[in-house]
Short mmCIF file of C-alpha atoms in Angstrom, two decimals:
data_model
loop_
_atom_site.label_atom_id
_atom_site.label_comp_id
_atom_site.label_asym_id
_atom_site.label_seq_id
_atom_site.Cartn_x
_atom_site.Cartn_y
_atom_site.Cartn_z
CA UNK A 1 -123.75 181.71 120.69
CA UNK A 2 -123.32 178.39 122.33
CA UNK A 3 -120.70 175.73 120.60
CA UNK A 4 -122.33 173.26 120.90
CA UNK A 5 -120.06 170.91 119.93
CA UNK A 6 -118.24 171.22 123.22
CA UNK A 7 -121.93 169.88 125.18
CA UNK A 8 -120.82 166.09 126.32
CA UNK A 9 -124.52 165.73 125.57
CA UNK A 10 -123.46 165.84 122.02
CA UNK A 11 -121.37 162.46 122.80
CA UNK A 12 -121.63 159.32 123.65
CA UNK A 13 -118.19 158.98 125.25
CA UNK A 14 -117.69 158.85 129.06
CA UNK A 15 -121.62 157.78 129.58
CA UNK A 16 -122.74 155.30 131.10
CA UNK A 17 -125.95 153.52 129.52
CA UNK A 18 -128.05 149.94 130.38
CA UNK A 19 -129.41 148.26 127.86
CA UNK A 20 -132.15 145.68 128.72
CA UNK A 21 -132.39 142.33 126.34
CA UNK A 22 -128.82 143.92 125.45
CA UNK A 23 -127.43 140.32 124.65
CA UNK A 24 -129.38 139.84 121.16
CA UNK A 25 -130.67 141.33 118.33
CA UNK A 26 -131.33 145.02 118.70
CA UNK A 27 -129.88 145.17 122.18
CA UNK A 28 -126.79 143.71 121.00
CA UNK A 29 -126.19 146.26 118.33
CA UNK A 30 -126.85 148.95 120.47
CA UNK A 31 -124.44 147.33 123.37
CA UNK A 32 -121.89 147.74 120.09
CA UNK A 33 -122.40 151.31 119.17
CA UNK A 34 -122.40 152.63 122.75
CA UNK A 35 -119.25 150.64 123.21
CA UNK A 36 -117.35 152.06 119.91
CA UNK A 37 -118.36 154.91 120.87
CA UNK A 38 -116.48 155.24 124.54
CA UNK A 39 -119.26 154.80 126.59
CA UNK A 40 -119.78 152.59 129.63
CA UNK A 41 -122.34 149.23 128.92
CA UNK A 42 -124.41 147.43 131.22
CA UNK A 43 -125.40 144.27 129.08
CA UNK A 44 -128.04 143.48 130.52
CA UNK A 45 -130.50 140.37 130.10
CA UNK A 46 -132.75 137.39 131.58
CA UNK A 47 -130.25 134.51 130.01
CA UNK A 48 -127.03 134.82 131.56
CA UNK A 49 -125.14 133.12 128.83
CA UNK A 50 -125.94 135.60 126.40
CA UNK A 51 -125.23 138.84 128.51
CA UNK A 52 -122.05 137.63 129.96
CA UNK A 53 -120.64 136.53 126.15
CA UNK A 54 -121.08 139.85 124.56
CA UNK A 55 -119.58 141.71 127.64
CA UNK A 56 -116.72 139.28 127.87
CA UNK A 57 -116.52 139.87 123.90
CA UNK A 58 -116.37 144.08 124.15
CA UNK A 59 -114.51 143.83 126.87
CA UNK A 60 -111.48 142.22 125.45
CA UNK A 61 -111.67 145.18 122.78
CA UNK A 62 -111.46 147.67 125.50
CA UNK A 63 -114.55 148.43 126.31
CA UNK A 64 -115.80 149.38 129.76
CA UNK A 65 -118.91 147.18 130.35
CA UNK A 66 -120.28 144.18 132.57
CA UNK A 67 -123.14 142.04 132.35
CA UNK A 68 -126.50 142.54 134.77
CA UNK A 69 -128.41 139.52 135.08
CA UNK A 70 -132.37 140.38 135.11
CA UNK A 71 -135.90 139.88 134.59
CA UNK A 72 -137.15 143.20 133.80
CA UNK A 73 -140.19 142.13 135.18
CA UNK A 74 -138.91 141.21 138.46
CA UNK A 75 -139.27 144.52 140.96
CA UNK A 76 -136.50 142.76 142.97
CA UNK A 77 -134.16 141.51 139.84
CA UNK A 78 -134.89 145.44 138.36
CA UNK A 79 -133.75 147.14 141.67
CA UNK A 80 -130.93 144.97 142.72
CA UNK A 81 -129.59 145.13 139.39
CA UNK A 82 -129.46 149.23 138.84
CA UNK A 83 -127.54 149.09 141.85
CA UNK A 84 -124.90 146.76 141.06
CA UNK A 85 -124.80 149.17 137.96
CA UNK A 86 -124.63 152.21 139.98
CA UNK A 87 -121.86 150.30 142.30
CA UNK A 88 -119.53 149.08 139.01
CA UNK A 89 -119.92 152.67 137.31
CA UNK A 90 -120.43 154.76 139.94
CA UNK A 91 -123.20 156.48 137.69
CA UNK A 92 -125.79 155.91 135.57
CA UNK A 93 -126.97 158.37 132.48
CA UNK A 94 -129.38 156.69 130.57
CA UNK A 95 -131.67 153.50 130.41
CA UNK A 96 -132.55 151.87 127.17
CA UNK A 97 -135.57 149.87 127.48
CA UNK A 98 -134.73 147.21 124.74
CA UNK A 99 -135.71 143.73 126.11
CA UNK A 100 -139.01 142.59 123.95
CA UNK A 101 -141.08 139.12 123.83
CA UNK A 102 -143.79 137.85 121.37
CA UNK A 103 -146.64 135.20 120.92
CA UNK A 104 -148.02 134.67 117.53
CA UNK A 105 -151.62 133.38 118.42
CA UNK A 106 -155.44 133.91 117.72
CA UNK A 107 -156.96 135.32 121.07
CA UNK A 108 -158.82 131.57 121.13
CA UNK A 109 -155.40 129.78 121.56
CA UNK A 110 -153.44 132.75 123.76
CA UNK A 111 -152.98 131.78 127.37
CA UNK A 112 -153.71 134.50 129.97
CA UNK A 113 -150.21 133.38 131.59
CA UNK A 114 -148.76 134.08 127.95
CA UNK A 115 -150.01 136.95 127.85
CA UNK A 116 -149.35 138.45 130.89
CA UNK A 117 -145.33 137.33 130.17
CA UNK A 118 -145.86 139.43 127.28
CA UNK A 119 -147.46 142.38 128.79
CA UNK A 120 -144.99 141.91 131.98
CA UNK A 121 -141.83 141.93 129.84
CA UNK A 122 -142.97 144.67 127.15
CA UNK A 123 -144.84 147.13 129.63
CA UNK A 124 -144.58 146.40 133.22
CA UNK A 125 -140.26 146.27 132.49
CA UNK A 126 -140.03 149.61 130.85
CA UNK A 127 -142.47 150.82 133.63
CA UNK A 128 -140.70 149.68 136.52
CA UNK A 129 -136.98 150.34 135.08
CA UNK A 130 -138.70 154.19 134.97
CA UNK A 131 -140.01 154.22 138.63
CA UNK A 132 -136.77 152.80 140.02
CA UNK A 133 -134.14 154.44 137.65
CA UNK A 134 -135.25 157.75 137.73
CA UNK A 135 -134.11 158.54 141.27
CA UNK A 136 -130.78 156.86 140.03
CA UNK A 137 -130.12 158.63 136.91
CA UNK A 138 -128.01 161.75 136.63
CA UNK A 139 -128.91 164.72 136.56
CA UNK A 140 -130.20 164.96 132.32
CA UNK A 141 -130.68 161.19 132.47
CA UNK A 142 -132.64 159.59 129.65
CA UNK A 143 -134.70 156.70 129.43
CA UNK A 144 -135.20 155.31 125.65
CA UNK A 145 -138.27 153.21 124.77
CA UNK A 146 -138.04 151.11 121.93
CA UNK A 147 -141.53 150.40 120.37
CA UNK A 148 -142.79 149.14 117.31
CA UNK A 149 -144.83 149.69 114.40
CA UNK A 150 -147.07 147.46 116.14
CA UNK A 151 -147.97 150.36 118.13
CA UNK A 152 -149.15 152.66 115.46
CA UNK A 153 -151.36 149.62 113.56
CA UNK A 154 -152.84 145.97 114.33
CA UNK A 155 -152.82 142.84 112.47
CA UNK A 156 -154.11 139.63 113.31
CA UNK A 157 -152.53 137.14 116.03
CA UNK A 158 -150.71 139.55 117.60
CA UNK A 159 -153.06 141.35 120.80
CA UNK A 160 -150.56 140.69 123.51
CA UNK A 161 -147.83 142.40 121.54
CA UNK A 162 -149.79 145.45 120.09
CA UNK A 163 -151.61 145.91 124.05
CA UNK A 164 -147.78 146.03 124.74
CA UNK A 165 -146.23 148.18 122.65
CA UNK A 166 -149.48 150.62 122.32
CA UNK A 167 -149.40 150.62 125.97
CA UNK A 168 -145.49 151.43 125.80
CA UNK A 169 -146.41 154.43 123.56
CA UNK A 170 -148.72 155.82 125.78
CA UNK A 171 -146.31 154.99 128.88
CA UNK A 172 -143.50 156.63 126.99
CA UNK A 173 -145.61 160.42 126.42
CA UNK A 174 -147.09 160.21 129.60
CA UNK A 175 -143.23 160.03 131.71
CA UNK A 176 -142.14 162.44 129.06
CA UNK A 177 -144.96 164.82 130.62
CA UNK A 178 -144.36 164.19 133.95
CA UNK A 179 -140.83 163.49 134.35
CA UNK A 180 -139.51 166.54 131.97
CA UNK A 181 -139.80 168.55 134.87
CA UNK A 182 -137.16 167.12 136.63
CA UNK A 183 -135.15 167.50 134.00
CA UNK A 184 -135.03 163.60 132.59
CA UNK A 185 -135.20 163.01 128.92
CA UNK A 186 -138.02 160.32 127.94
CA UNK A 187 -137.83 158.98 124.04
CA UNK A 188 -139.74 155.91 122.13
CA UNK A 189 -138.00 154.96 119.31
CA UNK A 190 -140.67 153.22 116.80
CA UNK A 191 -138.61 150.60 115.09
CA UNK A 192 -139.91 148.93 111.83
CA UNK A 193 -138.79 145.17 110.79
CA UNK A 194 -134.95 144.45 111.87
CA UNK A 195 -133.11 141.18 110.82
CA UNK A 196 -133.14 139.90 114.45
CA UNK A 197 -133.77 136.53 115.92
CA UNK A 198 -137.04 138.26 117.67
CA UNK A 199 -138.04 137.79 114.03
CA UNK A 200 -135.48 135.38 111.88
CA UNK A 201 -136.10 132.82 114.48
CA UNK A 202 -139.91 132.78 114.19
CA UNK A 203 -140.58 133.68 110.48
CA UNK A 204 -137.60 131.92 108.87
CA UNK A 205 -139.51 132.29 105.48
CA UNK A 206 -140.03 135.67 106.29
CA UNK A 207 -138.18 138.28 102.99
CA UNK A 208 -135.04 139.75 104.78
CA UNK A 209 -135.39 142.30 101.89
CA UNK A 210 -137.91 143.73 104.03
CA UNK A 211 -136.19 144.19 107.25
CA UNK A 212 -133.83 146.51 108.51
CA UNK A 213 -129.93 146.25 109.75
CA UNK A 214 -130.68 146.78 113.83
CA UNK A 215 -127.24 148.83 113.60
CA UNK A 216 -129.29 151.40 111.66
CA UNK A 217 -132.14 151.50 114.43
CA UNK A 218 -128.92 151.72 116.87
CA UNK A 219 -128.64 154.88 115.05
CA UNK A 220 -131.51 156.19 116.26
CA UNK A 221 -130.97 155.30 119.82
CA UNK A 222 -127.57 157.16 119.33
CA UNK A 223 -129.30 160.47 117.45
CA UNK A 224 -131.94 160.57 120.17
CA UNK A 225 -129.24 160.37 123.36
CA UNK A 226 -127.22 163.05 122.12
CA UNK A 227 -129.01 166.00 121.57
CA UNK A 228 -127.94 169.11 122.96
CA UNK A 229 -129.25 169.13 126.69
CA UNK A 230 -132.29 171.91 126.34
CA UNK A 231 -133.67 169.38 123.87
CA UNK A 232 -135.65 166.41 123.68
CA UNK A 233 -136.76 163.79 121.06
CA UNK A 234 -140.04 162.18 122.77
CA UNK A 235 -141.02 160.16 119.24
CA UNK A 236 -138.63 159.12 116.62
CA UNK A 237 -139.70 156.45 113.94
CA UNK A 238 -137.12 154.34 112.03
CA UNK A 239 -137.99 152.27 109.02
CA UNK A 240 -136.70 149.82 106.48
CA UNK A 241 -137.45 151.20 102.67
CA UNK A 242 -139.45 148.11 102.26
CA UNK A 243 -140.97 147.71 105.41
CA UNK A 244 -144.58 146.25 104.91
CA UNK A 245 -145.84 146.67 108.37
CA UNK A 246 -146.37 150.94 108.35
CA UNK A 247 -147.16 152.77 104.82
#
């Protein structure tokens, strides 16, 4: 029998993993874990401020990590910046496709340039961080999508995000398909209601009773990177107890 418990897959440690949007919210947390955990961080994010504090931050706690300054929407900003990861690491195992905007606004009032920003950061990013990363990953690489419950339902106000994240869904499955075969890992992670500023910021009446700690979402991300490396996890759904926005 295998032991499993000596495949590296089954560890974070030694890895090396970018994180888009990884300098708030969700991204943050999961910048945190993979750090903790011995693994080597790209931080990386369209506001430079925010990327370059939380790698300056892990880094004086020992960390191996640098910030990547990029517009995931950008084919230029996506390829120069997998290379400068590539060039600080000298590797690059797995891509987590965190970085996520919003508009909360009846189709009457939506802009068609706000919603393509949406649609460009959400879908074309993960998309394009896919087409040029693959050839870049290791061999076993992984790219993580994280979705949203807004992909599995629809509620008012909201038709740039759900086109987004449904889109993402079907994006996710259909790389999984095609890209299993040469031997890269594809995963969405569904996440339910965090306590981010993706939602604190815009809902500050909004019950935090309701959300989820991203750190347990970060989970997720971690459970889904480090299965054994004849296995994949192509859906994964992580929930608060209260969350209102799934059943």
């Amino acid at each position: 029998m295998t032991d499993l418990a000596n495949n590296h897959f089954e560890s974070l440690k030694g890895r090396c993993v970018l994180v888009t949007g990884g300098g708030s919210g969700l991204g943050a947390a999961l910048c945190e874990m993979l750090a903790a955990e011995g693994a080597s961080v790209a931080v990386t994010d369209v506001d430079e401020q925010r990327a370059t504090a939380l790698a300056r931050r892990l880094s004086e706690q020992g960390a191996n990590v640098m910030a990547c300054i990029m517009d995931v929407g950008v084919v230029a900003d996506v390829r120069e910046g997998l290379d400068a990861v590539v060039r600080q690491f000298g590797k690059l195992d797995a891509i987590v496709n965190s970085a996520g905007v919003d508009v909360t606004a009846p189709i009457d009032d939506l802009d068609p340039d706000v919603w393509e920003r949406v649609l460009r950061t959400n879908l074309t990013g993960p998309f394009l961080m896919a087409k040029l990363g693959k050839d870049r990953l290791s061999p076993g690489g992984h790219i993580v999508n994280v979705a949203s419950t807004a992909a599995r339902r629809a509620w008012p106000n909201a038709s740039a995000y759900h086109a987004s994240k449904w889109g993402l869904m079907g994006l996710s499955h259909a790389l999984h398909a095609e890209l299993r075969s040469a031997g890269i890992k594809v995963s969405a992670v569904i996440a339910g209601g965090m306590r981010t500023p993706f939602l604190l910021d815009r809902f500050p009446d909004i019950d935090t009773n309701t959300l989820q700690d991203p750190a347990n979402v970060a989970r997720a991300v971690r459970f889904v990177l480090t299965q054994p490396e004849e296995t994949v996890v192509p859906e994964i759904m992580v929930l608060p107890m209260k969350e209102t926005s799934w059943p």
